[in-house]
Amino acid sequence: MKSPYIAKRYWNSIATPMGESSSILGKYSDLINFSLGDPDITTDKRIIEKAFQDALNGHTHYTDFFGVKELREAVCEYYDEEYNYHVVKEECMITTSGCHAMWLALEAILDDGDEVIIPSPYFTPYPQQVKLARGKPVFLETFEEEGFQLNTDRLEKLITNRTKAIIVNTPNNPTGTCLTKETLVQISEIAKKYDLLVIADDIYTIFSYEEPFMPITTIEDMKERTITIGSFSKDYAMTGWRIGYILAPSYMINIIKDINENNVFTAPSISQQAALHAIKMRKEIQPPMVKEFKSRTFAAYERLEQLKNVSILPPKGTFYLFPNIKATGLTSEEVTNRILEEAHVLVLPGTSFGDNGEGYIRIAATVGKDKINEAFDRIEKMEIFR
């Protein structure tokens, strides 16, 4: 919108299908929503009850600017127990969500015009987050025929004197792929060769179905050049609590803390208490969640395999599926609109996640299997899939 009261850099701002999806939810009374990655599972009752009691006991004030000390220590203990990786609380800061953590990290490291390499398809906000920090997004396309792995030869060709960082997101949104250990090691070697930072957007760590998740920061000599973004949203079904964290060298954490002081001051105290309880109870809370979402994801995968004009790779991680619909002869947006209008099912076009998402749609298996089957019972009746 052009207006003298709006900053010129936003005059050509275009809402994404992801951002606009909420406005469609009331269009049909029987709509089945496969659009956003918001688990339908409510945060574990024990976490809610403990956080509620914390509020009654007075945890309603500002916290330490780095975050609640006990929570930071618990995050450090988690990495030690799960990955045999030593990190101290001075290298950890609690943030208001993983998205906020990403912006804080970019704001801390980028000078005007610095380049950040973003593998594509990508989580929708990445490019704009880079631009908000005055950087320049550079896209590294990944391809279905390569399992959406990062091709490090193509990665190396994108590096210039202005390249500052590479974003790595595994398990991946939107493709559902998991980068192999070999790929992560190759990325690490390139980062060290060109003295680059890696921003590891580690949001779906428990949803790695074939191999245990391995943080890239645990690779030899990567701790000093990795900024790890963590979140409680997906791994603990706590999207609405808006709580995440950053792991980075202590000097960088100090800068990020100073930036955040002028942004949101501190993360919400109650959300931090809830996160503390969650991480302590993870061995009870997470296994049933992983079992449920894996079951849903493979149920949707099996139904997709039965559709004409659709191809899809077997799920590797997350609860997202990224089916190829090129054989329909329609664009991603056309297929998305027809599924909405004819089947009353809301999915997102692949172009929401980058130009090379054309020819794909994204499905978030965040509803129960009964709803998944109902959705595909409708979809399979559509002419383009018969």
mmCIF file of C-alpha atoms in Angstrom:
data_model
loop_
_atom_site.group_PDB
_atom_site.id
_atom_site.type_symbol
_atom_site.label_atom_id
_atom_site.label_comp_id
_atom_site.label_asym_id
_atom_site.label_seq_id
_atom_site.Cartn_x
_atom_site.Cartn_y
_atom_site.Cartn_z
ATOM 1 C CA MET A 1 0.000 0.000 0.000
ATOM 2 C CA LYS A 2 1.360 3.393 -1.008
ATOM 3 C CA SER A 3 0.909 5.963 1.731
ATOM 4 C CA PRO A 4 3.032 8.820 3.087
ATOM 5 C CA TYR A 5 2.439 7.336 6.526
ATOM 6 C CA ILE A 6 3.818 3.909 5.619
ATOM 7 C CA ALA A 7 7.551 3.300 5.264
ATOM 8 C CA LYS A 8 8.407 3.081 1.557
ATOM 9 C CA ARG A 9 10.093 -0.273 2.025
ATOM 10 C CA TYR A 10 6.648 -1.738 2.765
ATOM 11 C CA TRP A 11 4.731 -0.123 -0.094
ATOM 12 C CA ASN A 12 5.091 -3.275 -2.171
ATOM 13 C CA SER A 13 4.662 -5.682 0.720
ATOM 14 C CA ILE A 14 2.656 -8.723 -0.382
ATOM 15 C CA ALA A 15 0.928 -11.033 2.088
ATOM 16 C CA THR A 16 1.842 -14.694 1.636
ATOM 17 C CA PRO A 17 -0.675 -17.549 1.338
ATOM 18 C CA MET A 18 0.573 -18.699 4.752
ATOM 19 C CA GLY A 19 -0.256 -15.327 6.277
ATOM 20 C CA GLU A 20 -3.624 -15.135 4.553
ATOM 21 C CA SER A 21 -4.725 -18.692 5.347
ATOM 22 C CA SER A 22 -6.403 -17.713 8.621
ATOM 23 C CA SER A 23 -8.869 -15.504 6.743
ATOM 24 C CA ILE A 24 -10.106 -18.562 4.797
ATOM 25 C CA LEU A 25 -10.862 -20.727 7.829
ATOM 26 C CA GLY A 26 -14.457 -19.510 8.135
ATOM 27 C CA LYS A 27 -15.285 -19.926 4.451
ATOM 28 C CA TYR A 28 -16.723 -23.430 4.812
ATOM 29 C CA SER A 29 -18.278 -24.951 7.914
ATOM 30 C CA ASP A 30 -16.770 -28.346 7.055
ATOM 31 C CA LEU A 31 -13.293 -27.040 6.159
ATOM 32 C CA ILE A 32 -10.362 -29.322 6.998
ATOM 33 C CA ASN A 33 -7.233 -27.316 7.641
ATOM 34 C CA PHE A 34 -3.897 -28.665 6.370
ATOM 35 C CA SER A 35 -2.335 -25.200 6.102
ATOM 36 C CA LEU A 36 -0.395 -24.108 9.182
ATOM 37 C CA GLY A 37 1.982 -26.201 11.255
ATOM 38 C CA ASP A 38 0.113 -25.666 14.501
ATOM 39 C CA PRO A 39 -0.352 -29.038 16.213
ATOM 40 C CA ASP A 40 -3.949 -29.644 17.262
ATOM 41 C CA ILE A 41 -2.684 -31.261 20.455
ATOM 42 C CA THR A 42 -3.078 -28.959 23.446
ATOM 43 C CA THR A 43 -0.004 -28.393 25.601
ATOM 44 C CA ASP A 44 0.311 -31.183 28.145
ATOM 45 C CA LYS A 45 -2.031 -30.522 31.076
ATOM 46 C CA ARG A 46 0.789 -30.953 33.600
ATOM 47 C CA ILE A 47 2.756 -28.121 32.016
ATOM 48 C CA ILE A 48 -0.288 -25.840 32.067
ATOM 49 C CA GLU A 49 -1.096 -26.635 35.689
ATOM 50 C CA LYS A 50 2.464 -26.079 36.856
ATOM 51 C CA ALA A 51 2.750 -22.792 34.954
ATOM 52 C CA PHE A 52 -0.606 -21.670 36.373
ATOM 53 C CA GLN A 53 0.644 -22.382 39.881
ATOM 54 C CA ASP A 54 3.849 -20.460 39.104
ATOM 55 C CA ALA A 55 1.722 -17.465 38.119
ATOM 56 C CA LEU A 56 -0.197 -17.682 41.388
ATOM 57 C CA ASN A 57 3.134 -17.850 43.205
ATOM 58 C CA GLY A 58 4.276 -14.562 41.675
ATOM 59 C CA HIS A 59 6.118 -15.426 38.440
ATOM 60 C CA THR A 60 4.475 -12.483 36.684
ATOM 61 C CA HIS A 61 7.390 -10.047 36.495
ATOM 62 C CA TYR A 62 10.295 -9.284 34.196
ATOM 63 C CA THR A 63 12.926 -11.996 34.237
ATOM 64 C CA ASP A 64 16.676 -11.857 33.787
ATOM 65 C CA PHE A 65 17.393 -10.221 30.424
ATOM 66 C CA PHE A 66 19.049 -13.424 29.227
ATOM 67 C CA GLY A 67 16.083 -15.477 30.419
ATOM 68 C CA VAL A 68 15.247 -17.411 33.574
ATOM 69 C CA LYS A 69 18.498 -18.876 34.892
ATOM 70 C CA GLU A 70 16.964 -22.273 35.664
ATOM 71 C CA LEU A 71 15.560 -22.566 32.147
ATOM 72 C CA ARG A 72 18.870 -21.694 30.508
ATOM 73 C CA GLU A 73 20.592 -24.269 32.689
ATOM 74 C CA ALA A 74 17.926 -26.836 31.761
ATOM 75 C CA VAL A 75 18.496 -26.181 28.045
ATOM 76 C CA CYS A 76 22.223 -26.716 28.587
ATOM 77 C CA GLU A 77 21.564 -29.956 30.461
ATOM 78 C CA TYR A 78 19.298 -31.090 27.626
ATOM 79 C CA TYR A 79 22.090 -30.723 25.050
ATOM 80 C CA ASP A 80 24.505 -32.548 27.327
ATOM 81 C CA GLU A 81 22.106 -35.439 27.912
ATOM 82 C CA GLU A 82 20.739 -35.778 24.375
ATOM 83 C CA TYR A 83 23.792 -34.963 22.253
ATOM 84 C CA ASN A 84 26.778 -35.169 24.612
ATOM 85 C CA TYR A 85 27.354 -31.507 23.767
ATOM 86 C CA HIS A 86 28.657 -29.107 26.387
ATOM 87 C CA VAL A 87 27.172 -25.636 26.494
ATOM 88 C CA VAL A 88 26.923 -23.219 29.433
ATOM 89 C CA LYS A 89 24.178 -20.774 30.348
ATOM 90 C CA GLU A 90 26.291 -17.806 29.182
ATOM 91 C CA GLU A 91 25.932 -19.289 25.685
ATOM 92 C CA CYS A 92 22.145 -19.495 25.902
ATOM 93 C CA MET A 93 19.414 -16.863 25.753
ATOM 94 C CA ILE A 94 15.655 -17.306 25.964
ATOM 95 C CA THR A 95 13.625 -15.578 23.251
ATOM 96 C CA THR A 96 10.024 -14.833 22.379
ATOM 97 C CA SER A 97 9.701 -17.731 19.884
ATOM 98 C CA GLY A 98 12.015 -19.271 17.315
ATOM 99 C CA CYS A 99 10.984 -16.668 14.717
ATOM 100 C CA HIS A 100 12.057 -13.909 17.069
ATOM 101 C CA ALA A 101 15.299 -15.748 17.737
ATOM 102 C CA MET A 102 16.021 -15.847 13.998
ATOM 103 C CA TRP A 103 15.480 -12.104 13.608
ATOM 104 C CA LEU A 104 17.646 -11.347 16.661
ATOM 105 C CA ALA A 105 20.453 -13.506 15.267
ATOM 106 C CA LEU A 106 20.294 -11.844 11.848
ATOM 107 C CA GLU A 107 20.132 -8.381 13.393
ATOM 108 C CA ALA A 108 23.243 -9.171 15.424
ATOM 109 C CA ILE A 109 25.422 -10.431 12.557
ATOM 110 C CA LEU A 110 24.429 -8.559 9.387
ATOM 111 C CA ASP A 111 25.780 -5.317 8.005
ATOM 112 C CA ASP A 112 23.909 -3.587 5.202
ATOM 113 C CA GLY A 113 24.124 -5.737 2.066
ATOM 114 C CA ASP A 114 25.526 -8.854 3.733
ATOM 115 C CA GLU A 115 24.286 -12.008 2.029
ATOM 116 C CA VAL A 116 22.585 -14.966 3.675
ATOM 117 C CA ILE A 117 22.209 -18.202 1.727
ATOM 118 C CA ILE A 118 18.754 -19.721 2.132
ATOM 119 C CA PRO A 119 18.055 -23.246 0.829
ATOM 120 C CA SER A 120 14.812 -23.237 -1.171
ATOM 121 C CA PRO A 121 12.025 -24.289 -0.653
ATOM 122 C CA TYR A 122 12.245 -22.450 2.657
ATOM 123 C CA PHE A 123 10.219 -21.455 5.701
ATOM 124 C CA THR A 124 8.255 -18.482 4.391
ATOM 125 C CA PRO A 125 9.563 -15.713 6.725
ATOM 126 C CA TYR A 126 13.307 -16.256 6.077
ATOM 127 C CA PRO A 127 13.806 -13.811 3.171
ATOM 128 C CA GLN A 128 11.910 -10.985 4.822
ATOM 129 C CA GLN A 129 13.689 -11.607 8.134
ATOM 130 C CA VAL A 130 17.016 -11.203 6.309
ATOM 131 C CA LYS A 131 15.773 -8.005 4.662
ATOM 132 C CA LEU A 132 14.525 -6.630 7.987
ATOM 133 C CA ALA A 133 18.109 -6.943 9.216
ATOM 134 C CA ARG A 134 19.280 -5.071 6.056
ATOM 135 C CA GLY A 135 20.744 -8.192 4.510
ATOM 136 C CA LYS A 136 20.284 -9.789 1.092
ATOM 137 C CA PRO A 137 18.748 -13.256 0.744
ATOM 138 C CA VAL A 138 20.462 -15.567 -1.767
ATOM 139 C CA PHE A 139 18.610 -18.756 -2.685
ATOM 140 C CA LEU A 140 20.112 -22.210 -3.044
ATOM 141 C CA GLU A 141 17.579 -24.380 -4.846
ATOM 142 C CA THR A 142 17.110 -27.967 -3.689
ATOM 143 C CA PHE A 143 15.355 -30.584 -5.802
ATOM 144 C CA GLU A 144 13.068 -33.543 -5.297
ATOM 145 C CA GLU A 145 15.251 -35.803 -7.450
ATOM 146 C CA GLU A 146 18.108 -35.142 -4.995
ATOM 147 C CA GLY A 147 15.892 -35.810 -1.988
ATOM 148 C CA PHE A 148 15.900 -32.048 -1.281
ATOM 149 C CA GLN A 149 19.424 -32.432 0.112
ATOM 150 C CA LEU A 150 21.699 -29.377 -0.101
ATOM 151 C CA ASN A 151 24.034 -29.712 -3.064
ATOM 152 C CA THR A 152 27.282 -28.358 -1.692
ATOM 153 C CA ASP A 153 28.805 -27.786 -5.136
ATOM 154 C CA ARG A 154 25.989 -25.378 -5.948
ATOM 155 C CA LEU A 155 26.255 -23.926 -2.447
ATOM 156 C CA GLU A 156 29.919 -23.112 -2.906
ATOM 157 C CA LYS A 157 29.243 -21.349 -6.210
ATOM 158 C CA LEU A 158 26.857 -18.930 -4.474
ATOM 159 C CA ILE A 159 29.445 -17.709 -1.983
ATOM 160 C CA THR A 160 30.778 -14.169 -2.510
ATOM 161 C CA ASN A 161 32.806 -11.701 -0.473
ATOM 162 C CA ARG A 162 29.532 -10.513 1.050
ATOM 163 C CA THR A 163 28.292 -13.944 2.181
ATOM 164 C CA LYS A 164 27.912 -13.929 5.962
ATOM 165 C CA ALA A 165 25.825 -16.970 6.828
ATOM 166 C CA ILE A 166 23.982 -20.080 5.660
ATOM 167 C CA ILE A 167 20.605 -21.060 7.095
ATOM 168 C CA VAL A 168 20.168 -24.777 7.736
ATOM 169 C CA ASN A 169 16.733 -26.163 8.614
ATOM 170 C CA THR A 170 16.531 -29.890 9.285
ATOM 171 C CA PRO A 171 14.119 -31.654 9.688
ATOM 172 C CA ASN A 172 12.820 -29.305 7.052
ATOM 173 C CA ASN A 173 9.753 -27.161 6.661
ATOM 174 C CA PRO A 174 8.210 -27.424 4.052
ATOM 175 C CA THR A 175 9.706 -30.502 2.370
ATOM 176 C CA GLY A 176 9.876 -32.803 5.386
ATOM 177 C CA THR A 177 13.370 -33.922 4.406
ATOM 178 C CA CYS A 178 16.193 -34.547 6.883
ATOM 179 C CA LEU A 179 19.718 -33.593 5.897
ATOM 180 C CA THR A 180 22.096 -36.521 6.120
ATOM 181 C CA LYS A 181 25.134 -36.493 8.369
ATOM 182 C CA GLU A 182 27.264 -36.441 5.216
ATOM 183 C CA THR A 183 25.501 -33.304 3.982
ATOM 184 C CA LEU A 184 25.859 -31.574 7.359
ATOM 185 C CA VAL A 185 29.579 -32.357 7.443
ATOM 186 C CA GLN A 186 30.007 -30.985 3.903
ATOM 187 C CA ILE A 187 28.176 -27.780 4.858
ATOM 188 C CA SER A 188 30.433 -27.495 7.901
ATOM 189 C CA GLU A 189 33.551 -27.841 5.777
ATOM 190 C CA ILE A 190 32.362 -25.073 3.454
ATOM 191 C CA ALA A 191 31.513 -22.823 6.421
ATOM 192 C CA LYS A 192 35.010 -23.303 7.819
ATOM 193 C CA LYS A 193 36.682 -22.899 4.426
ATOM 194 C CA TYR A 194 35.015 -19.528 3.778
ATOM 195 C CA ASP A 195 34.774 -18.406 7.420
ATOM 196 C CA LEU A 196 30.967 -18.334 7.402
ATOM 197 C CA LEU A 197 28.365 -18.627 10.119
ATOM 198 C CA VAL A 198 25.688 -21.299 10.097
ATOM 199 C CA ILE A 199 22.275 -20.449 11.502
ATOM 200 C CA ALA A 200 20.735 -23.779 12.464
ATOM 201 C CA ASP A 201 16.958 -23.501 12.659
ATOM 202 C CA ASP A 202 16.477 -26.604 14.806
ATOM 203 C CA ILE A 203 12.721 -26.488 15.326
ATOM 204 C CA TYR A 204 11.585 -30.075 14.628
ATOM 205 C CA THR A 205 14.343 -32.005 16.384
ATOM 206 C CA ILE A 206 12.194 -34.832 17.758
ATOM 207 C CA PHE A 207 10.476 -35.410 14.413
ATOM 208 C CA SER A 208 13.364 -37.184 12.656
ATOM 209 C CA TYR A 209 12.000 -40.579 11.725
ATOM 210 C CA GLU A 210 14.865 -42.538 10.155
ATOM 211 C CA GLU A 211 17.963 -41.334 11.999
ATOM 212 C CA PRO A 212 18.358 -39.542 15.351
ATOM 213 C CA PHE A 213 18.604 -35.781 14.920
ATOM 214 C CA MET A 214 22.160 -34.417 14.937
ATOM 215 C CA PRO A 215 22.679 -30.679 15.579
ATOM 216 C CA ILE A 216 25.230 -29.237 13.170
ATOM 217 C CA THR A 217 26.793 -27.341 16.071
ATOM 218 C CA THR A 218 28.014 -30.677 17.507
ATOM 219 C CA ILE A 219 30.298 -31.260 14.509
ATOM 220 C CA GLU A 220 33.961 -30.643 15.283
ATOM 221 C CA ASP A 221 34.962 -26.952 15.258
ATOM 222 C CA MET A 222 31.418 -25.806 14.462
ATOM 223 C CA LYS A 223 30.426 -24.511 17.904
ATOM 224 C CA GLU A 224 32.278 -21.232 17.394
ATOM 225 C CA ARG A 225 30.532 -20.525 14.076
ATOM 226 C CA THR A 226 27.011 -21.877 14.687
ATOM 227 C CA ILE A 227 23.992 -19.984 15.953
ATOM 228 C CA THR A 228 21.373 -22.514 17.012
ATOM 229 C CA ILE A 229 17.716 -21.518 17.031
ATOM 230 C CA GLY A 230 15.521 -23.641 19.288
ATOM 231 C CA SER A 231 11.815 -23.547 20.016
ATOM 232 C CA PHE A 232 9.262 -25.186 22.266
ATOM 233 C CA SER A 233 6.464 -24.678 19.721
ATOM 234 C CA LYS A 234 6.557 -27.958 17.822
ATOM 235 C CA ASP A 235 8.628 -30.281 20.010
ATOM 236 C CA TYR A 236 6.333 -29.596 22.988
ATOM 237 C CA ALA A 237 3.060 -28.477 21.292
ATOM 238 C CA MET A 238 3.502 -24.991 22.749
ATOM 239 C CA THR A 239 3.017 -22.731 19.706
ATOM 240 C CA GLY A 240 0.898 -20.156 21.553
ATOM 241 C CA TRP A 241 3.330 -19.758 24.433
ATOM 242 C CA ARG A 242 5.822 -18.077 22.035
ATOM 243 C CA ILE A 243 9.019 -19.294 23.617
ATOM 244 C CA GLY A 244 12.364 -20.247 22.084
ATOM 245 C CA TYR A 245 16.086 -19.872 22.610
ATOM 246 C CA ILE A 246 19.415 -19.139 20.990
ATOM 247 C CA LEU A 247 22.701 -20.964 21.505
ATOM 248 C CA ALA A 248 25.787 -19.056 20.383
ATOM 249 C CA PRO A 249 29.211 -17.950 21.618
ATOM 250 C CA SER A 250 28.849 -15.822 24.759
ATOM 251 C CA TYR A 251 30.062 -12.608 23.094
ATOM 252 C CA MET A 252 27.289 -12.972 20.525
ATOM 253 C CA ILE A 253 24.677 -13.761 23.177
ATOM 254 C CA ASN A 254 25.638 -10.530 24.948
ATOM 255 C CA ILE A 255 25.011 -8.507 21.785
ATOM 256 C CA ILE A 256 21.711 -10.280 21.133
ATOM 257 C CA LYS A 257 20.641 -9.520 24.695
ATOM 258 C CA ASP A 258 21.345 -5.813 24.145
ATOM 259 C CA ILE A 259 19.314 -5.828 20.906
ATOM 260 C CA ASN A 260 16.420 -7.607 22.588
ATOM 261 C CA GLU A 261 16.382 -5.066 25.417
ATOM 262 C CA ASN A 262 15.244 -2.503 22.842
ATOM 263 C CA ASN A 263 12.750 -4.868 21.261
ATOM 264 C CA VAL A 264 10.679 -6.949 23.718
ATOM 265 C CA PHE A 265 12.832 -6.556 26.853
ATOM 266 C CA THR A 266 12.408 -10.153 28.088
ATOM 267 C CA ALA A 267 10.509 -13.263 27.088
ATOM 268 C CA PRO A 268 7.221 -13.799 28.992
ATOM 269 C CA SER A 269 7.839 -15.049 32.491
ATOM 270 C CA ILE A 270 4.958 -17.548 32.516
ATOM 271 C CA SER A 271 6.013 -18.995 29.164
ATOM 272 C CA GLN A 272 9.538 -19.450 30.473
ATOM 273 C CA GLN A 273 8.221 -21.315 33.511
ATOM 274 C CA ALA A 274 6.108 -23.527 31.253
ATOM 275 C CA ALA A 275 9.157 -24.261 29.079
ATOM 276 C CA LEU A 276 11.153 -25.197 32.163
ATOM 277 C CA HIS A 277 8.528 -27.743 33.187
ATOM 278 C CA ALA A 278 8.253 -29.025 29.619
ATOM 279 C CA ILE A 279 11.933 -29.724 29.154
ATOM 280 C CA LYS A 280 12.087 -31.524 32.503
ATOM 281 C CA MET A 281 9.143 -33.751 31.526
ATOM 282 C CA ARG A 282 10.169 -34.303 27.909
ATOM 283 C CA LYS A 283 10.748 -38.051 28.261
ATOM 284 C CA GLU A 284 7.104 -38.457 29.288
ATOM 285 C CA ILE A 285 5.576 -35.864 26.963
ATOM 286 C CA GLN A 286 7.402 -36.277 23.660
ATOM 287 C CA PRO A 287 7.291 -40.013 22.767
ATOM 288 C CA PRO A 288 3.464 -40.132 22.440
ATOM 289 C CA MET A 289 3.555 -36.922 20.360
ATOM 290 C CA VAL A 290 6.152 -38.312 17.969
ATOM 291 C CA LYS A 291 4.225 -41.575 17.613
ATOM 292 C CA GLU A 292 0.993 -39.716 16.848
ATOM 293 C CA PHE A 293 2.419 -37.272 14.310
ATOM 294 C CA LYS A 294 4.488 -39.926 12.568
ATOM 295 C CA SER A 295 1.358 -42.038 12.251
ATOM 296 C CA ARG A 296 -0.599 -39.101 10.824
ATOM 297 C CA THR A 297 2.154 -38.165 8.395
ATOM 298 C CA PHE A 298 2.435 -41.666 6.982
ATOM 299 C CA ALA A 299 -1.353 -41.979 6.803
ATOM 300 C CA ALA A 300 -1.463 -38.851 4.632
ATOM 301 C CA TYR A 301 1.514 -40.115 2.605
ATOM 302 C CA GLU A 302 -0.266 -43.400 1.848
ATOM 303 C CA ARG A 303 -3.366 -41.560 0.661
ATOM 304 C CA LEU A 304 -1.292 -39.225 -1.524
ATOM 305 C CA GLU A 305 0.408 -42.210 -3.159
ATOM 306 C CA GLN A 306 -2.996 -43.425 -4.340
ATOM 307 C CA LEU A 307 -3.862 -40.199 -6.172
ATOM 308 C CA LYS A 308 -3.437 -39.838 -9.906
ATOM 309 C CA ASN A 309 -1.106 -37.025 -11.060
ATOM 310 C CA VAL A 310 0.669 -36.917 -7.679
ATOM 311 C CA SER A 311 4.129 -38.151 -6.691
ATOM 312 C CA ILE A 312 5.814 -37.822 -3.329
ATOM 313 C CA LEU A 313 8.969 -38.885 -1.513
ATOM 314 C CA PRO A 314 8.599 -41.057 1.611
ATOM 315 C CA PRO A 315 8.449 -38.904 4.780
ATOM 316 C CA LYS A 316 11.759 -38.412 6.577
ATOM 317 C CA GLY A 317 10.751 -35.973 9.313
ATOM 318 C CA THR A 318 8.376 -33.255 10.560
ATOM 319 C CA PHE A 319 4.620 -33.525 9.963
ATOM 320 C CA TYR A 320 4.753 -31.839 6.546
ATOM 321 C CA LEU A 321 4.330 -33.423 3.127
ATOM 322 C CA PHE A 322 5.373 -31.724 -0.110
ATOM 323 C CA PRO A 323 3.685 -33.639 -2.928
ATOM 324 C CA ASN A 324 4.534 -33.002 -6.572
ATOM 325 C CA ILE A 325 1.389 -32.069 -8.539
ATOM 326 C CA LYS A 326 3.044 -31.075 -11.849
ATOM 327 C CA ALA A 327 1.304 -33.898 -13.713
ATOM 328 C CA THR A 328 -2.035 -32.136 -13.228
ATOM 329 C CA GLY A 329 -0.881 -29.513 -15.729
ATOM 330 C CA LEU A 330 -1.988 -26.810 -13.290
ATOM 331 C CA THR A 331 -0.005 -24.351 -11.196
ATOM 332 C CA SER A 332 0.403 -24.822 -7.455
ATOM 333 C CA GLU A 333 -2.013 -21.986 -6.784
ATOM 334 C CA GLU A 334 -4.602 -23.403 -9.181
ATOM 335 C CA VAL A 335 -4.433 -26.824 -7.538
ATOM 336 C CA THR A 336 -4.639 -25.251 -4.083
ATOM 337 C CA ASN A 337 -7.698 -23.230 -5.042
ATOM 338 C CA ARG A 338 -9.440 -26.226 -6.605
ATOM 339 C CA ILE A 339 -8.813 -28.374 -3.528
ATOM 340 C CA LEU A 340 -10.299 -25.605 -1.410
ATOM 341 C CA GLU A 341 -13.336 -25.007 -3.615
ATOM 342 C CA GLU A 342 -14.089 -28.620 -4.562
ATOM 343 C CA ALA A 343 -13.023 -30.558 -1.452
ATOM 344 C CA HIS A 344 -13.174 -27.849 1.233
ATOM 345 C CA VAL A 345 -9.602 -28.698 2.269
ATOM 346 C CA LEU A 346 -7.065 -25.950 2.879
ATOM 347 C CA VAL A 347 -3.474 -26.581 1.767
ATOM 348 C CA LEU A 348 -0.716 -24.155 0.792
ATOM 349 C CA PRO A 349 0.791 -23.726 -2.693
ATOM 350 C CA GLY A 350 4.461 -24.639 -2.949
ATOM 351 C CA THR A 351 5.240 -21.117 -4.160
ATOM 352 C CA SER A 352 4.612 -19.927 -0.594
ATOM 353 C CA PHE A 353 8.044 -21.412 0.107
ATOM 354 C CA GLY A 354 10.052 -20.087 -2.844
ATOM 355 C CA ASP A 355 9.914 -19.943 -6.624
ATOM 356 C CA ASN A 356 11.069 -23.546 -7.000
ATOM 357 C CA GLY A 357 8.099 -24.621 -4.929
ATOM 358 C CA GLU A 358 6.048 -24.275 -8.107
ATOM 359 C CA GLY A 359 4.560 -27.649 -8.976
ATOM 360 C CA TYR A 360 4.123 -28.653 -5.322
ATOM 361 C CA ILE A 361 1.685 -28.134 -2.474
ATOM 362 C CA ARG A 362 2.349 -28.384 1.257
ATOM 363 C CA ILE A 363 0.199 -30.410 3.596
ATOM 364 C CA ALA A 364 0.512 -30.125 7.374
ATOM 365 C CA ALA A 365 -0.712 -33.312 9.034
ATOM 366 C CA THR A 366 -1.771 -31.513 12.183
ATOM 367 C CA VAL A 367 -5.235 -33.035 12.465
ATOM 368 C CA GLY A 368 -6.232 -36.553 13.498
ATOM 369 C CA LYS A 369 -6.260 -39.517 11.125
ATOM 370 C CA ASP A 370 -10.045 -39.481 10.933
ATOM 371 C CA LYS A 371 -9.916 -35.937 9.528
ATOM 372 C CA ILE A 372 -6.977 -36.833 7.271
ATOM 373 C CA ASN A 373 -8.947 -39.702 5.772
ATOM 374 C CA GLU A 374 -12.068 -37.570 5.437
ATOM 375 C CA ALA A 375 -10.037 -34.929 3.594
ATOM 376 C CA PHE A 376 -8.581 -37.447 1.164
ATOM 377 C CA ASP A 377 -11.952 -39.109 0.657
ATOM 378 C CA ARG A 378 -13.041 -35.740 -0.715
ATOM 379 C CA ILE A 379 -9.846 -35.016 -2.651
ATOM 380 C CA GLU A 380 -9.781 -38.378 -4.439
ATOM 381 C CA LYS A 381 -13.184 -37.557 -5.982
ATOM 382 C CA MET A 382 -11.713 -34.508 -7.754
ATOM 383 C CA GLU A 383 -11.334 -34.917 -11.512
ATOM 384 C CA ILE A 384 -7.678 -33.832 -11.542
ATOM 385 C CA PHE A 385 -6.751 -36.686 -9.175
ATOM 386 C CA ARG A 386 -8.807 -39.481 -10.803
#
